[in-house]
Amino acid sequence: MKPPEIAFVPTMGALHAGHESLIRLARSLSEDAVVSVFVNPLQFENPEDLAKYPRTPDVDTAIAIAAGAARVWIPTAQEIYPAKVDLIDSGEVGKTFEGAARPGHFDGMLTVVKRLFELTTPKWAIFGEKDFQQLFLVKAMVAKFDLPIEIVSAPIVRESDGLAMSSRNIRLSPEGRAAATVISQALGKAAPVKDLALARSTLAAALADQPLFTVDYAEIIDEATFLPATSTTGSNRAIVAGWINGVRLLDNMAMSQATV
Ligand code: PAF
């Protein structure tokens, strides 16, 4: 009998409820849900961040199996990069927003994702919408190299007060954690606004209300191009990133569509 096709969830570990939802989605697509845990040095522009990144393989394995993974793969750097690799160029979009704040990050991310795809040969690969620019770039890479893989996106999983789940949230002080709700609240205020200029000013004003949040960017982008939206005829999305207590937080929300 032919083995089931693979549904693949790439991760860097430190698994939380957001990852669990990706794994459950993978499991709904295939009995052979494979989760990789690999902290990819190429996507860290800061060596200190790479050194500090949590590594909890036993806990991650238990969480992944409980969420439905059939296999958890924790490769070594040697397995992923046995020889010198040529970085994949993430292009202009890779240099904006998250890419502007983290130069080289998306080239490193695409390079590892392509290697992971080569080594796991999945039919489906699941990515969360939380890293919406990552999702955009992975889809663009799959199209560019004509890879026979379906990229499946999964909605953001939120805490009960709206904060998007992230392994970074635990680094917030109690005060910072309370302040962080401003991000999803601001997105929620901007998302229904039909006029683009008004939506942008609504987003900026709502974020400015919280002095603990330092905005890096707050923009409404066209999902087809990842450029700032110029019309409301296509699918647009509000994206936000910034810092609280020195912790970088990002979030996004689909704009309700309707032409003004
Ligand atoms: O989103 C992540 O955790 C990483 O960027 C990924 C996709 C596992 C590649 O290292």
Coordinates of N, CA and C in Angstrom, one line a residue, residues 105-256:
H105 N 17.1 38.2 7.3 CA 16.2 37.2 8.0 C 15.4 36.4 7.0
F106 N 14.8 37.0 6.0 CA 13.9 36.3 5.1 C 14.7 35.4 4.1
D107 N 15.9 35.9 3.8 CA 16.8 35.0 2.9 C 17.1 33.7 3.6
G108 N 17.5 33.9 4.9 CA 17.8 32.7 5.7 C 16.6 31.8 5.9
M109 N 15.4 32.4 6.2 CA 14.2 31.7 6.4 C 13.8 30.8 5.1
L110 N 13.9 31.5 3.9 CA 13.5 30.8 2.7 C 14.5 29.7 2.4
T111 N 15.8 29.9 2.7 CA 16.8 28.9 2.5 C 16.6 27.6 3.3
V112 N 16.2 27.8 4.6 CA 16.0 26.6 5.4 C 14.7 26.0 5.0
V113 N 13.6 26.8 4.7 CA 12.3 26.2 4.3 C 12.5 25.3 3.0
K114 N 13.3 25.8 2.1 CA 13.5 25.0 0.9 C 14.2 23.7 1.2
R115 N 15.2 23.8 2.0 CA 16.0 22.6 2.4 C 15.1 21.6 3.1
L116 N 14.2 22.1 4.1 CA 13.3 21.3 4.8 C 12.3 20.6 3.8
F117 N 11.9 21.3 2.9 CA 10.9 20.8 1.9 C 11.7 19.6 1.1
E118 N 12.9 19.9 0.7 CA 13.7 18.9 -0.1 C 13.8 17.6 0.7
L119 N 14.0 17.8 2.1 CA 14.3 16.6 2.9 C 13.0 15.9 3.4
T120 N 11.9 16.6 3.4 CA 10.7 15.9 3.9 C 9.7 15.6 2.8
T121 N 9.9 16.2 1.6 CA 9.0 16.0 0.4 C 7.5 16.0 0.8
P122 N 7.0 17.0 1.4 CA 5.6 17.0 1.8 C 4.6 17.3 0.6
K123 N 3.4 16.9 0.8 CA 2.4 17.3 -0.2 C 1.8 18.7 0.3
W124 N 1.7 18.8 1.6 CA 1.2 20.1 2.2 C 2.2 20.6 3.2
A125 N 2.3 21.9 3.3 CA 3.1 22.5 4.4 C 2.3 23.6 5.0
I126 N 2.3 23.6 6.3 CA 1.4 24.5 7.1 C 2.2 25.6 7.7
F127 N 1.7 26.8 7.4 CA 2.3 28.1 8.0 C 1.2 28.9 8.6
G128 N 1.6 29.5 9.8 CA 0.6 30.4 10.4 C 0.5 31.8 9.8
E129 N -0.7 32.3 9.9 CA -0.9 33.7 9.4 C -0.2 34.8 10.3
K130 N 0.2 34.4 11.4 CA 0.8 35.3 12.3 C 2.0 36.0 11.7
D131 N 2.8 35.1 11.0 CA 4.0 35.7 10.3 C 3.6 35.8 8.8
F132 N 2.8 36.8 8.6 CA 2.1 36.9 7.3 C 3.1 37.2 6.2
Q133 N 4.1 38.0 6.5 CA 5.1 38.2 5.4 C 5.9 37.0 5.1
Q134 N 6.2 36.2 6.1 CA 6.8 34.9 5.9 C 6.0 34.0 5.0
L135 N 4.7 34.0 5.3 CA 3.7 33.2 4.5 C 3.7 33.6 3.1
F136 N 3.7 34.9 2.9 CA 3.7 35.5 1.5 C 5.0 35.0 0.8
L137 N 6.1 35.2 1.4 CA 7.4 34.9 0.8 C 7.5 33.4 0.5
V138 N 7.0 32.5 1.4 CA 7.1 31.1 1.2 C 6.2 30.7 -0.1
K139 N 5.0 31.3 -0.1 CA 4.2 31.0 -1.3 C 4.8 31.5 -2.6
A140 N 5.5 32.7 -2.5 CA 6.2 33.2 -3.7 C 7.3 32.3 -4.1
M141 N 8.0 31.7 -3.1 CA 9.2 30.8 -3.4 C 8.7 29.5 -4.1
V142 N 7.6 29.0 -3.5 CA 7.0 27.7 -4.1 C 6.6 28.0 -5.5
A143 N 6.0 29.1 -5.8 CA 5.6 29.5 -7.2 C 6.8 29.6 -8.1
K144 N 7.8 30.3 -7.6 CA 9.0 30.6 -8.4 C 9.8 29.3 -8.8
F145 N 9.9 28.4 -7.8 CA 10.6 27.2 -8.1 C 9.7 26.0 -8.5
D146 N 8.4 26.4 -8.7 CA 7.4 25.4 -9.1 C 7.5 24.1 -8.3
L147 N 7.5 24.3 -7.0 CA 7.6 23.2 -6.1 C 6.2 22.5 -6.0
P148 N 6.2 21.2 -6.0 CA 4.9 20.5 -5.9 C 4.3 20.4 -4.5
I149 N 4.2 21.5 -3.9 CA 3.8 21.5 -2.4 C 2.6 22.6 -2.3
E150 N 1.6 22.1 -1.6 CA 0.5 23.1 -1.3 C 0.8 23.8 0.0
I151 N 0.8 25.1 0.0 CA 1.0 25.9 1.2 C -0.3 26.1 1.8
V152 N -0.5 25.6 3.0 CA -1.8 25.8 3.7 C -1.6 26.8 4.9
S153 N -2.4 27.8 4.9 CA -2.3 28.8 5.9 C -3.3 28.6 7.1
A154 N -2.8 28.9 8.3 CA -3.7 28.7 9.4 C -3.9 30.0 10.2
P155 N -5.1 30.3 10.6 CA -5.4 31.5 11.3 C -4.6 31.7 12.6
I156 N -4.4 33.0 13.0 CA -3.7 33.3 14.2 C -4.5 32.8 15.4
V157 N -3.7 32.2 16.3 CA -4.4 31.8 17.6 C -4.1 32.9 18.6
R158 N -5.2 33.3 19.3 CA -5.1 34.5 20.2 C -5.3 34.0 21.7
E159 N -4.7 34.8 22.6 CA -5.0 34.6 24.0 C -6.5 35.2 24.2
S160 N -7.1 34.9 25.4 CA -8.5 35.3 25.5 C -8.7 36.8 25.4
D161 N -7.6 37.6 25.7 CA -7.7 39.1 25.6 C -7.3 39.6 24.2
G162 N -7.1 38.7 23.3 CA -6.8 39.1 21.9 C -5.3 39.1 21.5
L163 N -4.4 39.0 22.5 CA -3.0 39.0 22.1 C -2.6 37.8 21.2
A164 N -2.0 38.0 20.1 CA -1.6 36.9 19.3 C -0.5 36.0 20.0
M165 N -0.7 34.7 19.9 CA 0.2 33.8 20.7 C 1.6 33.9 20.0
S166 N 2.6 33.9 20.9 CA 4.0 33.9 20.4 C 4.9 33.4 21.5
S167 N 6.0 32.8 21.2 CA 6.9 32.3 22.2 C 7.5 33.5 22.9
R168 N 7.4 34.7 22.3 CA 8.1 35.9 23.0 C 7.2 36.5 24.1
N169 N 5.9 36.1 24.1 CA 5.0 36.8 25.1 C 5.4 36.6 26.5
I170 N 6.0 35.4 26.8 CA 6.4 35.2 28.2 C 7.5 36.1 28.7
R171 N 8.2 36.8 27.7 CA 9.3 37.7 28.1 C 8.7 39.1 28.6
L172 N 7.4 39.3 28.4 CA 6.8 40.5 28.8 C 6.6 40.6 30.3
S173 N 6.8 41.8 30.9 CA 6.5 42.0 32.3 C 5.0 42.0 32.4
P174 N 4.4 41.8 33.6 CA 3.0 41.8 33.8 C 2.3 43.1 33.2
E175 N 3.0 44.2 33.4 CA 2.5 45.5 32.9 C 2.6 45.5 31.4
G176 N 3.7 45.0 30.9 CA 3.9 45.0 29.4 C 2.9 44.0 28.8
R177 N 2.6 42.9 29.4 CA 1.7 41.9 28.9 C 0.3 42.6 28.8
A178 N -0.1 43.4 29.8 CA -1.4 44.0 29.8 C -1.4 45.0 28.7
A179 N -0.3 45.8 28.5 CA -0.2 46.8 27.4 C -0.3 46.2 26.0
A180 N 0.2 45.0 25.9 CA 0.3 44.3 24.6 C -1.1 44.1 23.9
T181 N -2.1 44.2 24.7 CA -3.5 44.0 24.1 C -3.8 45.2 23.1
V182 N -3.0 46.3 23.2 CA -3.3 47.4 22.3 C -3.2 47.0 20.9
I183 N -2.3 46.0 20.6 CA -2.1 45.7 19.2 C -3.3 45.1 18.5
S184 N -3.9 44.1 19.1 CA -5.0 43.4 18.5 C -6.3 44.4 18.6
Q185 N -6.3 45.2 19.6 CA -7.4 46.1 19.7 C -7.3 47.2 18.6
A186 N -6.1 47.7 18.3 CA -6.0 48.7 17.3 C -6.3 48.1 15.9
L187 N -5.9 46.8 15.7 CA -6.2 46.1 14.4 C -7.7 46.0 14.3
G188 N -8.3 45.6 15.4 CA -9.8 45.4 15.4 C -10.5 46.7 15.1
K189 N -10.0 47.9 15.5 CA -10.6 49.1 15.2 C -10.4 49.5 13.7
A190 N -9.2 49.2 13.2 CA -8.9 49.6 11.8 C -9.6 48.7 10.8
A191 N -9.7 47.4 11.1 CA -10.1 46.4 10.1 C -11.5 46.7 9.5
P192 N -12.5 47.2 10.2 CA -13.8 47.5 9.5 C -13.8 48.8 8.8
V193 N -12.8 49.6 8.9 CA -12.9 51.0 8.3 C -12.6 50.9 6.8
K194 N -13.6 51.3 6.0 CA -13.6 51.1 4.6 C -12.6 52.0 3.8
D195 N -12.5 53.3 4.3 CA -11.6 54.2 3.6 C -10.1 54.0 4.1
L196 N -9.2 53.8 3.1 CA -7.8 53.4 3.5 C -7.1 54.5 4.3
A197 N -7.3 55.8 4.0 CA -6.6 56.8 4.7 C -7.1 56.8 6.2
L198 N -8.4 56.7 6.3 CA -9.0 56.7 7.6 C -8.6 55.4 8.4
A199 N -8.6 54.3 7.7 CA -8.1 53.1 8.4 C -6.7 53.2 8.9
R200 N -5.8 53.8 8.1 CA -4.4 54.0 8.5 C -4.4 54.9 9.7
S201 N -5.1 56.0 9.7 CA -5.0 57.0 10.8 C -5.7 56.3 12.1
T202 N -6.7 55.5 11.9 CA -7.4 54.9 13.0 C -6.4 53.9 13.7
L203 N -5.6 53.2 12.9 CA -4.6 52.2 13.4 C -3.6 53.0 14.2
A204 N -3.0 54.0 13.5 CA -1.9 54.8 14.2 C -2.4 55.4 15.5
A205 N -3.6 56.0 15.5 CA -4.1 56.7 16.7 C -4.3 55.7 17.8
A206 N -4.9 54.5 17.5 CA -5.1 53.5 18.5 C -3.8 53.0 19.1
L207 N -2.8 52.8 18.3 CA -1.5 52.3 18.8 C -0.8 53.4 19.7
A208 N -1.0 54.6 19.3 CA -0.3 55.7 20.0 C -0.9 55.9 21.4
D209 N -2.1 55.4 21.6 CA -2.7 55.5 22.9 C -2.0 54.7 24.0
Q210 N -1.2 53.8 23.6 CA -0.5 53.0 24.6 C 1.0 53.4 24.6
P211 N 1.4 54.2 25.7 CA 2.8 54.7 25.7 C 3.9 53.6 25.8
L212 N 3.5 52.4 26.3 CA 4.5 51.3 26.5 C 4.8 50.6 25.1
F213 N 4.0 50.9 24.1 CA 4.2 50.2 22.8 C 5.0 51.2 21.9
T214 N 6.1 50.8 21.4 CA 6.9 51.5 20.4 C 6.6 50.9 19.1
V215 N 6.0 51.7 18.2 CA 5.6 51.2 16.9 C 6.9 51.1 16.0
D216 N 7.1 50.0 15.3 CA 8.1 49.9 14.2 C 7.3 50.2 12.9
Y217 N 6.3 49.5 12.6 CA 5.5 49.8 11.5 C 4.0 49.5 11.8
A218 N 3.1 50.2 11.1 CA 1.7 49.9 11.2 C 1.2 50.3 9.8
E219 N 0.8 49.4 9.0 CA 0.5 49.6 7.6 C -0.7 48.8 7.1
I220 N -1.3 49.2 6.0 CA -2.3 48.3 5.4 C -1.7 47.9 4.1
I221 N -1.5 46.6 3.9 CA -0.9 46.2 2.7 C -1.9 45.4 1.8
D222 N -1.5 45.4 0.5 CA -2.3 44.6 -0.4 C -1.7 43.1 -0.3
E223 N -2.6 42.2 0.0 CA -2.1 40.8 0.2 C -1.5 40.2 -1.1
A224 N -1.8 40.8 -2.3 CA -1.3 40.2 -3.5 C 0.1 40.6 -3.8
T225 N 0.5 41.7 -3.2 CA 1.9 42.3 -3.5 C 2.7 42.5 -2.3
F226 N 2.1 42.6 -1.2 CA 2.7 43.0 0.1 C 3.2 44.4 0.1
L227 N 2.7 45.2 -0.8 CA 3.0 46.6 -0.9 C 1.9 47.4 -0.2
P228 N 2.1 48.6 0.3 CA 1.0 49.4 0.9 C -0.2 49.4 -0.1
A229 N -1.3 49.2 0.5 CA -2.6 49.1 -0.4 C -2.9 50.4 -0.9
T230 N -3.3 50.4 -2.2 CA -3.7 51.7 -2.8 C -5.2 51.7 -3.2
S231 N -5.9 50.5 -3.1 CA -7.3 50.4 -3.4 C -7.9 49.4 -2.5
T232 N -9.2 49.4 -2.4 CA -9.9 48.4 -1.5 C -10.6 47.4 -2.4
T233 N -10.2 47.2 -3.6 CA -10.8 46.2 -4.5 C -10.3 44.8 -4.2
G234 N -9.0 44.7 -3.8 CA -8.5 43.4 -3.6 C -8.6 43.0 -2.1
S235 N -7.7 42.1 -1.7 CA -7.7 41.7 -0.3 C -6.6 42.5 0.4
N236 N -6.9 43.2 1.4 CA -5.9 44.0 2.2 C -5.8 43.5 3.6
R237 N -4.7 43.8 4.2 CA -4.5 43.3 5.6 C -3.7 44.4 6.4
A238 N -4.1 44.7 7.6 CA -3.4 45.6 8.4 C -2.3 44.8 9.1
I239 N -1.1 45.3 9.1 CA 0.1 44.7 9.8 C 0.7 45.6 10.8
V240 N 1.1 45.1 11.9 CA 1.7 45.9 12.9 C 2.9 45.2 13.5
A241 N 4.0 45.9 13.8 CA 5.1 45.4 14.6 C 5.6 46.5 15.5
G242 N 6.2 46.1 16.6 CA 6.8 47.1 17.5 C 7.3 46.4 18.7
W243 N 7.6 47.2 19.7 CA 8.3 46.6 20.9 C 7.6 47.0 22.2
I244 N 7.5 46.1 23.1 CA 7.2 46.4 24.5 C 8.2 45.7 25.4
N245 N 8.7 46.4 26.4 CA 9.8 45.9 27.2 C 11.0 45.3 26.4
G246 N 11.2 45.9 25.2 CA 12.3 45.4 24.4 C 12.0 44.1 23.7
V247 N 10.7 43.6 23.8 CA 10.3 42.4 23.1 C 9.5 42.8 21.8
R248 N 10.0 42.2 20.7 CA 9.3 42.5 19.4 C 8.1 41.7 19.3
L249 N 7.0 42.4 19.0 CA 5.7 41.8 18.9 C 5.1 42.1 17.5
L250 N 4.5 41.1 16.8 CA 3.8 41.4 15.6 C 2.5 40.8 15.5
D251 N 1.7 41.4 14.7 CA 0.3 40.9 14.5 C -0.3 41.4 13.2
N252 N -1.4 40.9 12.8 CA -2.0 41.4 11.6 C -3.5 41.0 11.6
M253 N -4.3 41.6 10.7 CA -5.7 41.3 10.6 C -6.2 41.6 9.2
A254 N -7.0 40.7 8.7 CA -7.6 41.0 7.4 C -8.5 42.2 7.5
M255 N -8.5 43.1 6.5 CA -9.4 44.2 6.4 C -10.7 43.7 5.9
S256 N -11.8 44.2 6.4 CA -13.1 43.9 5.9 C -13.2 44.6 4.5

